[in-house]
Amino acid sequence: MMQQEQTYREAIRQRFLAVDSSNVADVLDTLGLPDQGLAPEFAPQSAEGARMAGWAYTIRGQMTPFPLGGDADKMKACQGLSPGEISVWSGDGEGICYFGELIAIGMKERGCAGALVDGGVRDLRWIAKQQFPVFARYRTPVQSIGRWKVNACQVPVMLRGATARHVKVEPGDFVLADEDGAIAIPAAVVEKVLAEAERLTSVEVSIRSELSKGLSLAQALAKYGHV
């Protein structure tokens, strides 16, 4: 990746960290993209990881019995991560974890900005010490080795959705997750969504300021309209 592109991507990522997923969801509604929110089960798995933003790097797997001894395809997939990307894990691995502490360390070493897991994770106490944000649907001590295997990376994946059964996430889409949940932003509208979300954020800041100075909620709504 060229340095100029990396600088641009990181600037976008930092700006997204200053807006809320709720504002992003509202903007997507106005663009005719109402089903980009991920299932409410996606939640931060440590206090250090309550907010993350980054470009989607997708990893897909499936339940399949195989001998113990590791998952070379998982390690290979993680080696493709670049700075500022979110590893987006999809698959059918109910009840098992997709990765733990050591994979998280490897991702962090490559500059990965966090992980979004449509499945389980473990070693949370140790991942938290790495200050590596992880949003996942559940936690479990049961490993994936011998049960669930990575079969592709950087392909379109389907994650469980909030208002639709699934949300399609493609490599290069943008992921934002915070205390309210997680949402996927198609690559084609990232800049447009960001600019409008920043505008809404600015309006909300003004409203909070005026409310703190004594303006009533009715007066604020009359002045600023619905936000």
CSV table of C-alpha atoms in Angstrom, one decimal:
chain,number,residue,atom,x,y,z
A,1,MET,CA,0.0,0.0,0.0
A,2,MET,CA,1.4,3.4,-1.0
A,3,GLN,CA,2.2,5.8,1.9
A,4,GLN,CA,-0.2,8.4,0.6
A,5,GLU,CA,-3.1,5.9,0.6
A,6,GLN,CA,-2.2,4.7,4.1
A,7,THR,CA,-2.1,8.3,5.4
A,8,TYR,CA,-5.5,9.0,3.8
A,9,ARG,CA,-7.0,5.8,5.3
A,10,GLU,CA,-5.7,6.5,8.8
A,11,ALA,CA,-7.1,10.1,8.6
A,12,ILE,CA,-10.5,8.7,7.8
A,13,ARG,CA,-10.2,6.2,10.6
A,14,GLN,CA,-9.3,8.8,13.2
A,15,ARG,CA,-12.2,11.0,12.2
A,16,PHE,CA,-14.6,8.0,12.5
A,17,LEU,CA,-13.4,7.5,16.0
A,18,ALA,CA,-14.8,10.9,16.9
A,19,VAL,CA,-18.4,10.1,15.8
A,20,ASP,CA,-21.0,7.7,17.2
A,21,SER,CA,-22.4,4.6,15.5
A,22,SER,CA,-25.9,6.0,16.1
A,23,ASN,CA,-25.2,9.0,13.9
A,24,VAL,CA,-23.7,6.8,11.3
A,25,ALA,CA,-26.8,4.6,11.3
A,26,ASP,CA,-29.0,7.7,10.9
A,27,VAL,CA,-27.0,8.8,7.9
A,28,LEU,CA,-27.2,5.4,6.3
A,29,ASP,CA,-30.9,5.5,6.7
A,30,THR,CA,-31.1,8.7,4.6
A,31,LEU,CA,-28.9,7.1,1.9
A,32,GLY,CA,-31.3,4.1,1.6
A,33,LEU,CA,-29.1,1.7,3.5
A,34,PRO,CA,-31.2,0.9,6.6
A,35,ASP,CA,-29.9,-2.6,7.3
A,36,GLN,CA,-26.1,-2.1,7.9
A,37,GLY,CA,-26.3,-2.5,11.7
A,38,LEU,CA,-25.0,-5.7,13.1
A,39,ALA,CA,-26.8,-7.9,15.6
A,40,PRO,CA,-27.1,-6.6,19.1
A,41,GLU,CA,-25.2,-9.6,20.4
A,42,PHE,CA,-22.0,-8.0,19.1
A,43,ALA,CA,-20.5,-6.4,22.2
A,44,PRO,CA,-17.1,-5.2,23.4
A,45,GLN,CA,-15.3,-7.9,25.2
A,46,SER,CA,-13.2,-5.7,27.5
A,47,ALA,CA,-13.3,-2.2,29.0
A,48,GLU,CA,-10.3,-1.3,26.9
A,49,GLY,CA,-12.1,-2.1,23.7
A,50,ALA,CA,-15.3,-0.1,23.9
A,51,ARG,CA,-14.7,1.7,20.6
A,52,MET,CA,-13.0,0.8,17.4
A,53,ALA,CA,-12.9,1.8,13.7
A,54,GLY,CA,-11.2,0.5,10.7
A,55,TRP,CA,-11.2,-0.9,7.2
A,56,ALA,CA,-12.6,-4.4,6.9
A,57,TYR,CA,-10.2,-7.3,6.3
A,58,THR,CA,-12.5,-10.3,6.1
A,59,ILE,CA,-11.8,-13.9,7.3
A,60,ARG,CA,-14.2,-16.8,6.7
A,61,GLY,CA,-14.3,-20.2,8.3
A,62,GLN,CA,-16.5,-23.2,8.8
A,63,MET,CA,-17.1,-26.1,11.1
A,64,THR,CA,-15.2,-29.1,9.9
A,65,PRO,CA,-13.4,-31.9,11.9
A,66,PHE,CA,-9.6,-32.0,11.5
A,67,PRO,CA,-6.6,-33.3,13.5
A,68,LEU,CA,-5.2,-31.2,16.4
A,69,GLY,CA,-2.0,-29.3,15.7
A,70,GLY,CA,-3.0,-25.8,14.6
A,71,ASP,CA,-4.7,-24.0,11.7
A,72,ALA,CA,-2.1,-22.9,9.3
A,73,ASP,CA,-4.8,-21.2,7.1
A,74,LYS,CA,-5.8,-19.0,10.0
A,75,MET,CA,-2.2,-17.9,10.6
A,76,LYS,CA,-1.7,-17.2,6.9
A,77,ALA,CA,-4.9,-15.2,6.7
A,78,CYS,CA,-3.8,-13.0,9.6
A,79,GLN,CA,-0.5,-12.3,8.0
A,80,GLY,CA,-2.3,-10.3,5.3
A,81,LEU,CA,-3.6,-7.6,7.7
A,82,SER,CA,-2.4,-4.0,7.2
A,83,PRO,CA,-2.4,-1.1,9.7
A,84,GLY,CA,-5.8,0.4,10.3
A,85,GLU,CA,-7.7,-2.6,9.3
A,86,ILE,CA,-10.3,-4.5,11.4
A,87,SER,CA,-10.2,-8.2,11.1
A,88,VAL,CA,-13.8,-9.3,10.4
A,89,TRP,CA,-14.4,-13.0,11.3
A,90,SER,CA,-17.4,-14.9,9.9
A,91,GLY,CA,-18.5,-18.5,9.9
A,92,ASP,CA,-20.7,-21.1,11.5
A,93,GLY,CA,-18.7,-21.9,14.6
A,94,GLU,CA,-21.4,-21.8,17.2
A,95,GLY,CA,-20.0,-22.5,20.7
A,96,ILE,CA,-16.3,-22.2,19.8
A,97,CYS,CA,-13.8,-19.4,19.8
A,98,TYR,CA,-12.3,-18.1,16.5
A,99,PHE,CA,-9.1,-16.8,18.2
A,100,GLY,CA,-7.5,-16.0,21.5
A,101,GLU,CA,-4.6,-14.1,23.0
A,102,LEU,CA,-1.8,-15.2,20.7
A,103,ILE,CA,-3.7,-14.4,17.4
A,104,ALA,CA,-4.7,-11.1,18.9
A,105,ILE,CA,-1.0,-10.3,19.6
A,106,GLY,CA,-0.1,-11.2,16.1
A,107,MET,CA,-2.9,-9.0,14.7
A,108,LYS,CA,-1.8,-6.1,16.9
A,109,GLU,CA,1.8,-6.4,15.7
A,110,ARG,CA,0.6,-5.9,12.2
A,111,GLY,CA,-1.2,-2.7,13.1
A,112,CYS,CA,-4.6,-4.2,13.1
A,113,ALA,CA,-7.1,-1.8,14.8
A,114,GLY,CA,-9.3,-4.5,16.3
A,115,ALA,CA,-11.5,-7.5,15.6
A,116,LEU,CA,-15.2,-8.0,14.8
A,117,VAL,CA,-16.1,-11.6,15.4
A,118,ASP,CA,-19.4,-13.2,14.4
A,119,GLY,CA,-18.6,-16.0,16.8
A,120,GLY,CA,-16.7,-16.5,20.0
A,121,VAL,CA,-13.4,-15.4,21.6
A,122,ARG,CA,-11.4,-16.4,24.6
A,123,ASP,CA,-8.3,-15.3,26.7
A,124,LEU,CA,-10.1,-12.0,27.3
A,125,ARG,CA,-8.1,-11.1,30.4
A,126,TRP,CA,-4.9,-11.3,28.4
A,127,ILE,CA,-6.3,-9.7,25.3
A,128,ALA,CA,-7.4,-6.8,27.5
A,129,LYS,CA,-3.8,-6.3,28.7
A,130,GLN,CA,-2.9,-5.8,25.0
A,131,GLN,CA,-5.4,-3.0,24.8
A,132,PHE,CA,-6.7,-4.6,21.6
A,133,PRO,CA,-10.4,-3.9,21.0
A,134,VAL,CA,-12.6,-6.9,20.2
A,135,PHE,CA,-16.3,-7.0,19.5
A,136,ALA,CA,-17.8,-10.5,19.4
A,137,ARG,CA,-21.1,-12.2,19.8
A,138,TYR,CA,-20.0,-14.4,22.7
A,139,ARG,CA,-17.1,-15.7,24.8
A,140,THR,CA,-16.2,-19.3,25.3
A,141,PRO,CA,-13.2,-21.4,26.5
A,142,VAL,CA,-13.6,-23.9,23.7
A,143,GLN,CA,-10.9,-23.7,21.0
A,144,SER,CA,-11.5,-23.8,17.2
A,145,ILE,CA,-8.6,-26.2,16.5
A,146,GLY,CA,-10.0,-29.6,15.5
A,147,ARG,CA,-13.5,-28.1,15.0
A,148,TRP,CA,-13.6,-24.9,12.9
A,149,LYS,CA,-11.2,-24.0,10.2
A,150,VAL,CA,-10.5,-20.9,8.1
A,151,ASN,CA,-11.3,-21.4,4.5
A,152,ALA,CA,-10.9,-18.0,2.9
A,153,CYS,CA,-9.8,-14.4,3.5
A,154,GLN,CA,-10.5,-11.1,1.7
A,155,VAL,CA,-13.8,-12.3,0.3
A,156,PRO,CA,-17.4,-11.0,0.8
A,157,VAL,CA,-18.8,-12.3,4.1
A,158,MET,CA,-22.2,-12.3,5.7
A,159,LEU,CA,-22.5,-11.3,9.4
A,160,ARG,CA,-25.6,-11.5,11.5
A,161,GLY,CA,-27.6,-8.3,11.3
A,162,ALA,CA,-29.8,-6.1,13.5
A,163,THR,CA,-32.7,-5.4,11.2
A,164,ALA,CA,-32.0,-8.0,8.5
A,165,ARG,CA,-30.9,-11.6,8.8
A,166,HIS,CA,-27.4,-10.8,7.5
A,167,VAL,CA,-25.2,-7.9,6.6
A,168,LYS,CA,-22.9,-8.3,3.7
A,169,VAL,CA,-19.4,-7.0,4.5
A,170,GLU,CA,-16.8,-6.8,1.7
A,171,PRO,CA,-13.1,-6.2,1.9
A,172,GLY,CA,-12.5,-2.5,2.1
A,173,ASP,CA,-15.8,-1.6,3.7
A,174,PHE,CA,-15.6,0.4,6.9
A,175,VAL,CA,-16.5,-0.9,10.4
A,176,LEU,CA,-17.4,1.3,13.3
A,177,ALA,CA,-18.2,-0.1,16.8
A,178,ASP,CA,-18.9,1.6,20.1
A,179,GLU,CA,-21.0,1.3,23.2
A,180,ASP,CA,-24.2,1.3,21.1
A,181,GLY,CA,-23.1,-1.6,18.8
A,182,ALA,CA,-21.4,-2.2,15.5
A,183,ILE,CA,-22.2,-1.1,12.0
A,184,ALA,CA,-20.7,-1.7,8.5
A,185,ILE,CA,-20.4,1.1,6.0
A,186,PRO,CA,-20.1,0.2,2.3
A,187,ALA,CA,-16.8,1.4,0.8
A,188,ALA,CA,-18.6,3.5,-1.9
A,189,VAL,CA,-20.2,5.8,0.7
A,190,VAL,CA,-17.6,6.0,3.4
A,191,GLU,CA,-16.6,9.6,2.8
A,192,LYS,CA,-20.2,10.8,2.4
A,193,VAL,CA,-21.3,9.0,5.5
A,194,LEU,CA,-18.4,10.4,7.5
A,195,ALA,CA,-19.0,14.0,6.5
A,196,GLU,CA,-22.7,13.9,7.4
A,197,ALA,CA,-22.0,12.1,10.7
A,198,GLU,CA,-19.5,14.8,11.6
A,199,ARG,CA,-22.2,17.4,10.9
A,200,LEU,CA,-24.7,15.7,13.1
A,201,THR,CA,-22.1,15.3,15.8
A,202,SER,CA,-21.4,19.1,15.7
A,203,VAL,CA,-25.1,19.8,16.0
A,204,GLU,CA,-25.4,17.5,19.0
A,205,VAL,CA,-22.4,19.2,20.7
A,206,SER,CA,-24.2,22.6,20.2
A,207,ILE,CA,-27.4,21.2,21.6
A,208,ARG,CA,-25.7,19.8,24.7
A,209,SER,CA,-23.9,23.0,25.3
A,210,GLU,CA,-27.1,25.1,25.1
A,211,LEU,CA,-29.0,22.6,27.3
A,212,SER,CA,-26.3,22.9,29.9
A,213,LYS,CA,-26.8,26.7,29.9
A,214,GLY,CA,-30.5,26.5,30.5
A,215,LEU,CA,-32.1,26.1,27.1
A,216,SER,CA,-35.2,23.8,27.3
A,217,LEU,CA,-35.4,20.6,25.2
A,218,ALA,CA,-38.4,22.1,23.4
A,219,GLN,CA,-36.5,25.2,22.6
A,220,ALA,CA,-33.5,23.2,21.4
A,221,LEU,CA,-35.7,21.0,19.1
A,222,ALA,CA,-37.3,24.1,17.7
A,223,LYS,CA,-33.9,25.7,17.0
A,224,TYR,CA,-32.1,22.6,15.7
A,225,GLY,CA,-34.8,20.2,14.6
A,226,HIS,CA,-34.6,16.5,15.1
A,227,VAL,CA,-31.1,14.9,15.4
